[in-house]
Amino acid sequence: MNTYVIGMDGGGSHTRVAVADQNGKLLSYVQREVAIVITISMPSKMCWKVSLKP
């Protein structure tokens, strides 16, 4: 199974999301405007719903 790291900086002025593999290789990077982030906690899981403004 592959391991991935997701980093997110969401705020009122901009949102940045990066995905890297377990070796630190950057696989994807997106920067957009404002994001609305909703966090849903479940046993042994953490889910995010992110809405990026077009």
Backbone as ProteinMPNN parsed JSONL, in Angstrom:
{"seq_chain_A": "MNTYVIGMDGGGSHTRVAVADQNGKLLSYVQREVAIVITISMPSKMCWKVSLKP", "coords_chain_A": {"N_chain_A": [[0.836, -1.167, 0.0], [0.552, 2.223, -0.8], [1.755, 5.221, 0.734], [0.627, 8.473, 1.372], [1.062, 12.004, 1.8], [-0.83, 14.766, 2.709], [-1.004, 18.181, 2.538], [-2.564, 21.124, 3.656], [-3.431, 24.495, 3.341], [-5.773, 26.494, 4.185], [-7.768, 29.356, 3.925], [-9.031, 32.72, 4.441], [-8.065, 34.267, 2.354], [-6.649, 32.787, 0.434], [-6.148, 29.393, -0.776], [-4.125, 26.559, -0.451], [-3.083, 23.394, -1.551], [-1.172, 20.504, -1.203], [0.178, 17.402, -2.345], [2.17, 14.702, -1.474], [4.431, 11.907, -1.899], [5.526, 9.096, 0.165], [8.231, 9.461, 0.217], [8.632, 12.118, 0.044], [8.375, 13.28, -2.428], [6.896, 15.66, -4.45], [3.679, 15.367, -5.66], [1.372, 16.65, -6.49], [0.083, 19.972, -6.674], [-1.979, 22.636, -5.804], [-3.304, 25.891, -6.06], [-5.71, 28.146, -5.064], [-8.491, 30.439, -4.668], [-10.455, 31.516, -1.864], [-11.412, 29.02, 0.577], [-13.903, 26.829, 1.882], [-13.92, 24.813, 4.547], [-14.975, 21.754, 5.818], [-14.884, 19.6, 8.476], [-15.167, 16.196, 9.161], [-15.368, 13.883, 11.631], [-14.701, 10.487, 12.188], [-14.637, 7.213, 13.669], [-11.338, 6.138, 13.623], [-10.948, 7.401, 11.175], [-10.533, 10.353, 9.2], [-12.195, 12.797, 7.525], [-12.418, 15.198, 4.942], [-14.278, 17.791, 3.493], [-13.874, 19.887, 0.935], [-14.552, 22.952, -0.473], [-13.728, 24.699, -3.213], [-13.579, 27.978, -4.336], [-14.584, 28.951, -7.57]], "CA_chain_A": [[0.0, 0.0, 0.0], [1.287, 3.478, -0.847], [1.45, 6.222, 1.744], [0.657, 9.835, 0.845], [0.939, 13.1, 2.753], [-1.601, 15.87, 2.151], [-0.877, 19.411, 3.309], [-3.55, 22.094, 3.202], [-3.461, 25.815, 3.957], [-7.025, 27.092, 3.732], [-8.084, 30.551, 4.698], [-9.906, 33.726, 3.873], [-7.499, 34.946, 1.181], [-6.269, 31.795, -0.572], [-6.065, 28.01, -0.331], [-3.094, 25.773, -1.123], [-3.1, 21.98, -1.202], [-0.064, 19.757, -1.796], [0.185, 15.959, -2.091], [3.504, 14.132, -1.671], [4.512, 10.489, -1.55], [6.2, 8.831, 1.427], [9.624, 9.893, 0.096], [8.654, 13.569, -0.015], [8.259, 13.752, -3.81], [5.655, 16.393, -4.674], [2.886, 14.756, -6.719], [0.369, 17.598, -6.961], [-0.009, 21.234, -5.94], [-3.05, 23.491, -6.32], [-3.549, 27.118, -5.313], [-6.948, 28.797, -5.487], [-8.967, 31.487, -3.762], [-11.014, 31.141, -0.567], [-11.982, 27.674, 0.731], [-14.74, 26.518, 3.027], [-13.503, 23.466, 4.932], [-15.825, 21.093, 6.8], [-14.212, 18.395, 8.96], [-16.065, 15.156, 9.673], [-14.58, 12.883, 12.349], [-15.285, 9.16, 12.345], [-13.654, 6.335, 14.3], [-10.154, 5.772, 12.835], [-10.918, 8.082, 9.875], [-10.758, 11.785, 9.188], [-12.627, 13.151, 6.172], [-12.598, 16.617, 4.701], [-14.978, 18.233, 2.29], [-13.321, 21.201, 0.626], [-15.18, 23.62, -1.602], [-12.887, 25.777, -3.717], [-14.297, 28.979, -5.111], [-14.06, 28.941, -8.954]], "C_chain_A": [[0.891, 1.244, 0.0], [0.825, 4.42, 0.248], [1.599, 7.601, 1.133], [0.487, 10.833, 1.98], [0.205, 14.231, 2.049], [-1.443, 17.058, 3.09], [-1.843, 20.442, 2.758], [-3.441, 23.366, 4.025], [-4.701, 26.503, 3.413], [-7.371, 28.295, 4.579], [-8.965, 31.508, 3.927], [-9.369, 34.411, 2.636], [-7.104, 33.988, 0.067], [-6.236, 30.405, 0.064], [-4.993, 27.303, -1.141], [-3.176, 24.339, -0.623], [-1.954, 21.299, -1.941], [-0.19, 18.29, -1.41], [1.584, 15.449, -2.418], [3.468, 12.652, -1.342], [5.329, 10.33, -0.277], [7.679, 9.213, 1.411], [9.756, 11.413, 0.009], [8.57, 14.138, -1.417], [6.888, 14.412, -3.998], [4.922, 15.804, -5.874], [1.877, 15.729, -7.308], [0.365, 18.827, -6.069], [-1.073, 22.092, -6.603], [-3.144, 24.719, -5.438], [-4.764, 27.799, -5.916], [-7.31, 29.894, -4.496], [-9.504, 30.875, -2.468], [-11.567, 29.717, -0.559], [-12.883, 27.636, 1.957], [-14.457, 25.059, 3.361], [-14.423, 22.948, 6.031], [-15.125, 19.796, 7.193], [-15.247, 17.452, 9.566], [-15.2, 14.097, 10.336], [-15.37, 11.588, 12.472], [-14.241, 8.287, 13.025], [-12.594, 5.892, 13.293], [-10.112, 6.401, 11.447], [-11.109, 9.577, 10.082], [-11.064, 12.161, 7.74], [-12.787, 14.656, 6.072], [-13.402, 16.826, 3.44], [-14.513, 19.66, 2.054], [-14.023, 21.746, -0.599], [-14.298, 24.787, -2.015], [-13.722, 26.695, -4.581], [-13.727, 28.996, -6.532], [-13.333, 30.214, -9.312]], "O_chain_A": [[1.88, 1.297, 0.731], [-0.343, 4.419, 0.639], [2.586, 7.875, 0.45], [-0.152, 10.542, 2.991], [0.561, 14.614, 0.935], [-1.714, 16.957, 4.286], [-1.94, 20.624, 1.544], [-3.367, 23.321, 5.253], [-4.683, 27.035, 2.303], [-7.277, 28.255, 5.806], [-9.56, 31.16, 2.907], [-10.125, 35.074, 1.926], [-7.207, 34.329, -1.111], [-6.29, 30.266, 1.286], [-4.947, 27.426, -2.365], [-3.319, 24.095, 0.575], [-1.781, 21.486, -3.145], [-0.608, 17.964, -0.299], [2.12, 15.721, -3.492], [2.597, 12.189, -0.606], [5.777, 11.321, 0.3], [8.313, 9.284, 2.464], [10.867, 11.936, -0.087], [8.682, 15.351, -1.595], [5.853, 13.799, -3.737], [5.47, 15.746, -6.975], [1.557, 15.649, -8.494], [0.611, 18.74, -4.866], [-1.073, 22.257, -7.823], [-3.073, 24.616, -4.213], [-4.839, 28.003, -7.128], [-6.532, 30.229, -3.604], [-9.037, 29.82, -2.039], [-12.122, 29.255, -1.556], [-12.643, 28.333, 2.943], [-14.723, 24.17, 2.552], [-14.629, 23.613, 7.046], [-14.808, 18.979, 6.329], [-16.085, 17.855, 10.373], [-14.376, 13.472, 9.668], [-16.552, 11.594, 12.816], [-13.053, 8.603, 12.959], [-12.917, 5.341, 12.24], [-9.313, 5.975, 10.612], [-11.769, 10.005, 11.029], [-10.277, 11.873, 6.838], [-13.241, 15.306, 7.013], [-13.223, 16.124, 2.445], [-14.739, 20.538, 2.886], [-14.085, 21.088, -1.638], [-14.136, 25.748, -1.263], [-14.476, 26.248, -5.446], [-12.508, 29.051, -6.696], [-12.842, 30.35, -10.433]]}, "name": "protein", "num_of_chains": 1, "seq": "MNTYVIGMDGGGSHTRVAVADQNGKLLSYVQREVAIVITISMPSKMCWKVSLKP"}
